[in-house]
Coordinates of C-alpha atoms in Angstrom, one line a residue:
X1 CA -28.8 -1.7 2.8
X2 CA -27.2 -4.1 5.2
X3 CA -23.3 -3.2 5.0
X4 CA -20.8 -1.6 2.9
X5 CA -19.3 -2.5 -0.3
X6 CA -15.7 -4.1 -0.3
X7 CA -13.4 -4.7 -3.0
X8 CA -11.4 -7.6 -2.2
X9 CA -7.9 -7.8 -4.0
X10 CA -5.9 -11.0 -4.5
X11 CA -2.5 -10.0 -5.3
X12 CA -0.4 -12.2 -7.5
X13 CA 3.2 -11.8 -9.1
X14 CA 1.5 -11.3 -12.5
X15 CA -0.8 -8.5 -11.2
X16 CA -3.9 -8.2 -8.8
X17 CA -7.2 -10.2 -9.3
X18 CA -10.7 -8.7 -8.3
X19 CA -12.8 -11.0 -6.3
X20 CA -15.9 -10.2 -8.4
X21 CA -18.6 -12.3 -6.4
X22 CA -19.3 -14.8 -3.7
X23 CA -22.7 -16.5 -4.0
X24 CA -24.4 -19.7 -2.6
X25 CA -25.2 -22.1 -5.5
X26 CA -26.9 -25.3 -4.1
X27 CA -26.7 -27.0 -7.5
X28 CA -23.0 -27.6 -7.4
X29 CA -21.5 -30.7 -6.1
X30 CA -18.9 -28.6 -4.1
X31 CA -17.7 -25.2 -3.8
X32 CA -15.8 -24.0 -6.8
X33 CA -13.7 -21.1 -8.1
X34 CA -14.6 -19.6 -11.9
X35 CA -13.0 -17.0 -13.7
X36 CA -15.1 -14.3 -15.4
X37 CA -17.0 -15.6 -18.4
X38 CA -16.0 -19.2 -17.8
X39 CA -18.1 -22.0 -16.6
X40 CA -15.2 -24.4 -15.9
X41 CA -13.8 -24.5 -12.3
X42 CA -10.4 -23.1 -11.9
X43 CA -7.5 -25.8 -11.3
X44 CA -7.4 -25.0 -7.7
X45 CA -11.0 -25.2 -6.9
X46 CA -10.6 -28.3 -5.1
X47 CA -8.2 -26.7 -2.7
X48 CA -11.3 -24.0 -2.4
X49 CA -13.5 -26.8 -1.7
X50 CA -11.4 -28.1 1.3
X51 CA -11.1 -24.9 2.7
X52 CA -14.8 -24.8 2.9
X53 CA -15.5 -28.1 3.8
X54 CA -17.2 -29.3 7.2
X55 CA -14.5 -29.1 9.6
X56 CA -12.3 -27.1 7.4
X57 CA -10.7 -23.6 8.2
X58 CA -14.0 -21.6 7.2
X59 CA -16.3 -23.9 9.0
X60 CA -14.8 -22.1 12.1
X61 CA -15.7 -18.8 10.5
X62 CA -19.5 -19.3 9.9
X63 CA -18.6 -20.5 6.7
X64 CA -21.2 -21.4 3.9
X65 CA -23.6 -24.4 4.7
X66 CA -24.5 -24.8 1.1
X67 CA -21.7 -24.9 -2.0
X68 CA -20.6 -21.4 -2.8
X69 CA -19.6 -20.0 -6.4
X70 CA -16.4 -18.0 -6.1
X71 CA -16.0 -15.6 -9.2
X72 CA -12.6 -13.9 -9.8
X73 CA -11.3 -11.6 -12.6
X74 CA -8.8 -14.2 -13.5
X75 CA -6.6 -16.9 -12.3
X76 CA -3.0 -18.0 -11.2
X77 CA -1.1 -21.2 -11.7
X78 CA 0.0 -22.1 -8.2
X79 CA 0.6 -21.2 -4.8
X80 CA -1.7 -20.7 -1.6
X81 CA -1.6 -17.0 -1.0
X82 CA -5.2 -16.7 -2.3
X83 CA -6.5 -18.3 0.9
X84 CA -6.5 -15.1 3.1
X85 CA -8.4 -12.9 0.9
X86 CA -11.0 -15.7 0.3
X87 CA -11.3 -16.3 4.0
X88 CA -11.8 -12.6 4.2
X89 CA -14.4 -12.6 1.7
X90 CA -16.5 -15.1 3.1
X91 CA -16.0 -13.4 6.7
X92 CA -17.1 -10.2 5.3
X93 CA -20.3 -11.5 3.4
X94 CA -21.2 -13.5 6.9
X95 CA -21.2 -10.3 8.6
X96 CA -23.5 -8.4 5.8
X97 CA -21.1 -6.9 3.9
X98 CA -21.1 -6.7 0.2
X99 CA -18.3 -7.6 -2.5
X100 CA -17.7 -4.8 -5.1
X101 CA -16.3 -5.7 -8.6
X102 CA -14.5 -2.6 -9.2
X103 CA -12.4 0.0 -7.3
X104 CA -14.7 2.8 -8.2
X105 CA -17.9 0.9 -6.8
X106 CA -16.3 0.1 -3.5
X107 CA -16.7 1.8 0.1
X108 CA -13.5 0.2 1.1
X109 CA -10.5 -1.9 -0.7
X110 CA -8.9 -4.7 1.0
X111 CA -5.6 -6.0 -0.2
X112 CA -4.6 -9.1 1.5
X113 CA -2.3 -12.2 0.7
X114 CA -0.9 -15.1 2.6
X115 CA -1.9 -18.8 3.3
X116 CA -3.9 -19.9 6.4
X117 CA -4.0 -23.1 8.6
X118 CA -6.7 -25.1 10.2
X119 CA -7.4 -22.5 12.9
X120 CA -7.2 -19.6 10.4
X121 CA -3.6 -18.4 11.4
X122 CA -2.0 -16.6 8.6
X123 CA 1.5 -18.5 7.9
X124 CA 4.5 -16.5 7.8
X125 CA 6.7 -16.6 4.7
X126 CA 8.2 -14.8 1.6
X127 CA 5.1 -13.7 -0.4
X128 CA 7.0 -11.4 -2.7
X129 CA 5.0 -8.5 -1.3
X130 CA 7.2 -5.6 -3.1
X131 CA 6.5 -7.2 -6.3
X132 CA 2.7 -7.6 -5.7
X133 CA 2.5 -4.1 -4.4
X134 CA 4.1 -2.6 -7.5
X135 CA 1.9 -4.4 -9.8
X136 CA -1.0 -3.5 -7.6
X137 CA -0.3 0.3 -8.0
X138 CA -2.3 1.1 -11.1
X139 CA -5.5 -0.7 -9.7
X140 CA -5.2 1.2 -6.4
X141 CA -4.5 4.4 -8.2
X142 CA -8.0 4.1 -9.6
X143 CA -9.7 5.0 -6.5
X144 CA -7.3 7.0 -4.3
X145 CA -10.0 8.3 -2.2
X146 CA -11.2 5.1 -1.1
X147 CA -10.1 3.9 2.3
X148 CA -7.6 1.1 2.1
X149 CA -6.9 -1.8 4.3
X150 CA -4.0 -4.3 4.1
X151 CA -3.0 -7.6 5.6
X152 CA 0.6 -8.5 5.2
X153 CA 2.1 -11.8 6.5
X154 CA 4.9 -11.9 8.6
X155 CA 8.0 -12.6 6.5
X156 CA 11.2 -10.9 5.0
X157 CA 9.4 -8.3 3.2
X158 CA 7.0 -7.1 5.7
X159 CA 8.4 -4.1 7.3
X160 CA 9.4 -2.6 3.6
X161 CA 5.9 -3.5 2.1
X162 CA 4.1 -1.6 5.0
X163 CA 6.6 1.4 4.3
X164 CA 5.5 1.0 0.6
X165 CA 2.0 1.1 1.3
X166 CA 2.2 4.2 3.5
X167 CA 4.0 6.0 0.7
X168 CA 1.1 5.7 -1.5
X169 CA -0.5 9.0 -2.5
X170 CA -4.1 8.4 -1.0
X171 CA -6.6 10.6 0.7
X172 CA -6.0 8.5 3.8
X173 CA -3.3 6.4 5.2
X174 CA -3.7 2.8 4.7
X175 CA -4.8 0.7 7.5
X176 CA -2.4 -2.1 8.3
X177 CA -4.5 -5.1 9.9
X178 CA -3.2 -7.4 12.4
X179 CA -1.6 -10.4 10.6
X180 CA -1.6 -12.9 13.2
X181 CA -4.8 -14.7 12.1
X182 CA -7.9 -13.9 10.0
X183 CA -9.9 -13.9 13.2
X184 CA -7.7 -11.2 14.5
X185 CA -7.9 -9.0 11.3
X186 CA -11.5 -9.3 10.8
X187 CA -12.0 -8.2 14.3
X188 CA -9.9 -5.0 13.9
X189 CA -11.8 -4.6 10.4
X190 CA -15.2 -4.8 11.7
X191 CA -14.8 -3.4 15.0
X192 CA -17.9 -1.4 16.5
X193 CA -17.5 2.6 15.9
X194 CA -17.8 3.0 19.5
X195 CA -14.5 1.2 20.2
X196 CA -12.5 3.7 18.2
X197 CA -12.0 7.3 19.7
X198 CA -13.6 10.1 17.9
X199 CA -12.4 13.4 17.2
X200 CA -15.2 15.7 17.4
X201 CA -13.1 18.9 16.0
X202 CA -12.5 16.8 12.9
X203 CA -15.2 16.5 10.2
X204 CA -14.6 13.4 7.7
X205 CA -14.7 14.1 3.9
X206 CA -18.2 14.5 2.3
X207 CA -17.9 11.1 0.6
X208 CA -17.4 9.6 4.0
X209 CA -20.5 11.1 5.6
X210 CA -22.6 9.8 2.5
X211 CA -20.9 6.3 3.1
X212 CA -21.8 6.1 6.8
X213 CA -25.3 7.4 6.9
X214 CA -27.1 4.6 5.1
X215 CA -25.1 1.9 6.8
X216 CA -27.4 1.7 9.9
X217 CA -26.8 -1.9 10.6
X218 CA -24.5 -3.2 13.2
X219 CA -22.3 -5.2 10.9
X220 CA -21.6 -2.2 9.1
X221 CA -20.3 0.1 12.1
X222 CA -16.9 -1.4 12.2
X223 CA -16.2 -0.5 8.5
X224 CA -18.1 2.9 8.7
X225 CA -15.5 3.6 11.8
X226 CA -12.4 2.5 9.4
X227 CA -13.4 4.6 6.9
X228 CA -13.8 7.9 9.2
X229 CA -10.6 7.0 11.3
X230 CA -8.5 6.6 7.8
X231 CA -9.8 10.1 7.0
X232 CA -8.7 11.6 10.3
X233 CA -5.3 9.7 10.1
X234 CA -4.7 11.5 6.7
X235 CA -5.2 14.9 8.3
X236 CA -2.9 14.5 11.3
X237 CA 0.4 16.5 11.1
X238 CA 3.3 15.9 13.8
X239 CA 4.5 19.5 14.8
X240 CA 7.7 18.2 16.3
X241 CA 9.3 17.0 13.2
X242 CA 11.7 19.7 12.3
X243 CA 12.2 18.6 8.6
X244 CA 9.1 17.0 7.3
X245 CA 9.1 15.3 4.0
X246 CA 6.6 16.2 1.1
X247 CA 4.5 14.1 -0.9
X248 CA 6.6 12.2 -3.7
X249 CA 4.8 13.2 -6.9
X250 CA 4.0 11.0 -9.8
X251 CA 4.6 13.6 -12.3
X252 CA 7.9 14.3 -13.8
X253 CA 9.6 17.2 -12.0
X254 CA 8.4 20.3 -14.4
X255 CA 10.8 22.9 -15.6
X256 CA 12.2 25.0 -12.9
X257 CA 12.8 28.8 -12.6
X258 CA 16.3 30.1 -11.9
X259 CA 17.8 28.3 -8.8
X260 CA 17.5 29.9 -5.3
X261 CA 20.6 30.8 -3.3
X262 CA 22.6 27.8 -2.0
X263 CA 21.6 28.5 1.7
X264 CA 17.9 28.6 0.9
X265 CA 18.0 25.3 -1.4
X266 CA 19.8 23.5 1.6
X267 CA 17.0 24.5 3.9
X268 CA 14.3 23.6 1.4
X269 CA 15.7 20.3 0.1
X270 CA 18.0 17.7 1.7
X271 CA 19.3 14.8 -0.3
X272 CA 21.1 11.8 1.1
X273 CA 22.7 8.5 0.1
X274 CA 21.4 5.4 1.6
X275 CA 24.3 2.9 2.3
X276 CA 24.4 -0.6 3.5
X277 CA 26.5 -0.5 6.8
X278 CA 29.6 -2.7 7.2
X279 CA 28.9 -6.5 7.3
X280 CA 25.5 -5.7 5.7
X281 CA 23.9 -5.6 2.1
X282 CA 21.3 -3.5 0.2
X283 CA 19.3 -6.6 0.1
X284 CA 19.2 -6.5 4.1
X285 CA 18.6 -3.0 4.1
X286 CA 15.8 -2.9 1.9
X287 CA 13.8 -5.4 3.6
X288 CA 14.3 -3.4 7.0
X289 CA 16.7 -6.1 8.4
X290 CA 19.5 -3.5 9.0
X291 CA 18.9 0.6 9.2
X292 CA 21.0 2.2 6.3
X293 CA 23.8 4.7 6.7
X294 CA 22.8 8.0 5.5
X295 CA 25.4 10.3 3.9
X296 CA 24.5 14.0 2.7
X297 CA 25.2 14.6 -1.0
X298 CA 27.4 17.7 -1.4
X299 CA 26.7 20.3 -3.6
X300 CA 29.0 21.0 -6.7
X301 CA 28.3 23.9 -8.6
X302 CA 25.0 26.0 -8.9
X303 CA 22.1 23.6 -8.9
X304 CA 24.2 20.5 -9.4
X305 CA 25.0 17.8 -6.6
X306 CA 28.3 15.7 -6.4
X307 CA 27.7 12.5 -8.7
X308 CA 27.1 9.2 -6.6
X309 CA 29.2 6.3 -7.5
X310 CA 27.2 3.1 -8.0
X311 CA 29.0 1.1 -5.7
X312 CA 27.4 -2.1 -4.3
X313 CA 27.0 -0.5 -1.0
X314 CA 25.0 2.4 -2.2
X315 CA 21.2 1.2 -2.0
X316 CA 19.4 4.2 -2.7
X317 CA 18.9 8.1 -2.0
X318 CA 16.5 10.0 0.7
X319 CA 14.8 12.9 0.0
X320 CA 13.4 15.5 2.7
X321 CA 11.8 19.1 2.2
X322 CA 10.8 22.0 4.6
X323 CA 7.3 22.1 5.9
X324 CA 4.8 23.4 3.0
X325 CA 6.8 22.0 0.0
X326 CA 6.4 18.8 -1.7
X327 CA 8.6 16.6 -3.8
X328 CA 8.7 16.2 -7.4
X329 CA 11.4 13.3 -8.5
X330 CA 12.4 13.0 -11.9
X331 CA 11.2 10.0 -13.9
X332 CA 14.7 8.6 -14.6
X333 CA 15.2 7.8 -10.9
X334 CA 11.6 6.7 -10.3
X335 CA 11.9 4.1 -13.2
X336 CA 15.3 2.7 -11.6
X337 CA 13.9 2.4 -8.0
X338 CA 11.5 0.4 -5.9
X339 CA 8.1 2.3 -4.9
X340 CA 9.0 5.1 -2.3
X341 CA 9.1 4.3 1.5
X342 CA 8.7 6.8 4.2
X343 CA 12.0 6.6 6.5
X344 CA 12.1 7.0 10.4
X345 CA 12.3 10.5 10.3
X346 CA 9.8 11.4 7.6
X347 CA 12.1 11.3 4.4
X348 CA 11.4 9.6 1.2
X349 CA 13.5 6.8 0.4
X350 CA 14.1 5.4 -3.1
X351 CA 15.9 2.0 -3.1
X352 CA 17.5 1.2 -6.2
X353 CA 16.1 -1.9 -8.0
X354 CA 18.7 -4.8 -8.9
X355 CA 18.1 -3.9 -12.6
X356 CA 18.3 -0.3 -12.1
X357 CA 21.9 0.2 -11.2
X358 CA 23.0 2.2 -14.2
X359 CA 24.3 5.6 -15.1
X360 CA 21.4 8.3 -15.1
X361 CA 20.7 11.9 -14.5
X362 CA 17.6 12.9 -12.8
X363 CA 16.2 16.3 -11.4
X364 CA 14.5 16.7 -7.8
X365 CA 12.4 19.7 -7.0
X366 CA 10.6 20.8 -3.6
X367 CA 7.7 22.8 -4.8
X368 CA 5.2 25.0 -2.9
X369 CA 2.0 22.9 -1.9
X370 CA -0.6 24.0 -4.6
X371 CA -3.6 24.4 -1.8
X372 CA -1.6 26.3 0.7
X373 CA -3.7 28.9 2.2
X374 CA -2.4 32.5 1.9
X375 CA -3.4 33.0 5.6
X376 CA -0.7 30.4 6.4
X377 CA 2.3 32.9 6.2
X378 CA 5.4 32.9 4.1
X379 CA 6.3 29.5 3.0
X380 CA 10.0 28.0 2.6
X381 CA 11.4 28.9 -0.7
X382 CA 11.3 25.9 -3.3
X383 CA 14.6 24.4 -4.5
X384 CA 15.6 22.1 -7.6
X385 CA 18.6 20.2 -7.8
X386 CA 20.4 17.9 -10.5
X387 CA 22.0 14.9 -9.6
X388 CA 23.9 12.0 -11.4
X389 CA 24.5 8.3 -10.4
X390 CA 27.5 6.9 -12.3
X391 CA 29.6 3.7 -12.2

């Protein structure tokens, strides 16, 4: 076994594609790309051949000397954002790693998008990152314990896209690779294990030990280090944050027990409006160009909050919980909002979709962590609040 198994995801605005295989085919007249079950080269195969041509970008990456067959789970109509993930696949194969066809078969998932130039620099641009991330959610959820690395080109959505990935519920935080060039990103992805500080007090999950042990080749050391580092990052907690957010649950908020007193609720759960500052817009706020203004939502009666008006400057809502609690957001709000992002203070931010600005009522709960240890002492009480968005 010469390396780890990597699933390379090619995200598109119609849904993610899996890079199934990359194999030398000396009988081909030129490098070509194919969809599963089809012998006809895909329409953009000529561009792939140019990418692999002598003197082309991949020739600088120890690219193939013989024509290669690139096999994908599907195709797309146009665009160049496939170039970065395909270059990654060639670079990983040249370093002794294998390509996985499905998430469950992978030791690492690589999500990358972007066009490249002759020197393999990743070109900045508007790559519809948030749309691609949302459409990739189901695929990535198939293997939440597999470490994830992402390449996000510079552009108007990069900051929001990074925040969206970090809000995913995964066993380890995603690794955001340098976006300057494929060279730089590959170096970060395959850096030798000795270059990454180790924490002898923490032990990777059992699955990660199983992956690391057989990968004795030098070419695999960097990815094993990435897998281990991801597990360490997931275990870190910042003790200096006075009010940490819980993880947003993908489950509908369950039926709650009677509401706790108002003082306890305010300590356990905080709800704020996210508004565009004067002279800005919700689009600029959602893309991270301007910070939102945050206004606490007042209690009205019992477990109900005062309604929020759907004025143009209302961009979304932020939620934070006391330590030891997790968030459960009602499906009505989740359906009307973009994927949650983690704000600077750790709160979960839900930015409203353009088509989601409609009257709705949802519930939000702060629930005790299911895996909390009895020896950890008393936890903050949970809370349940009901909130309406109205025109």
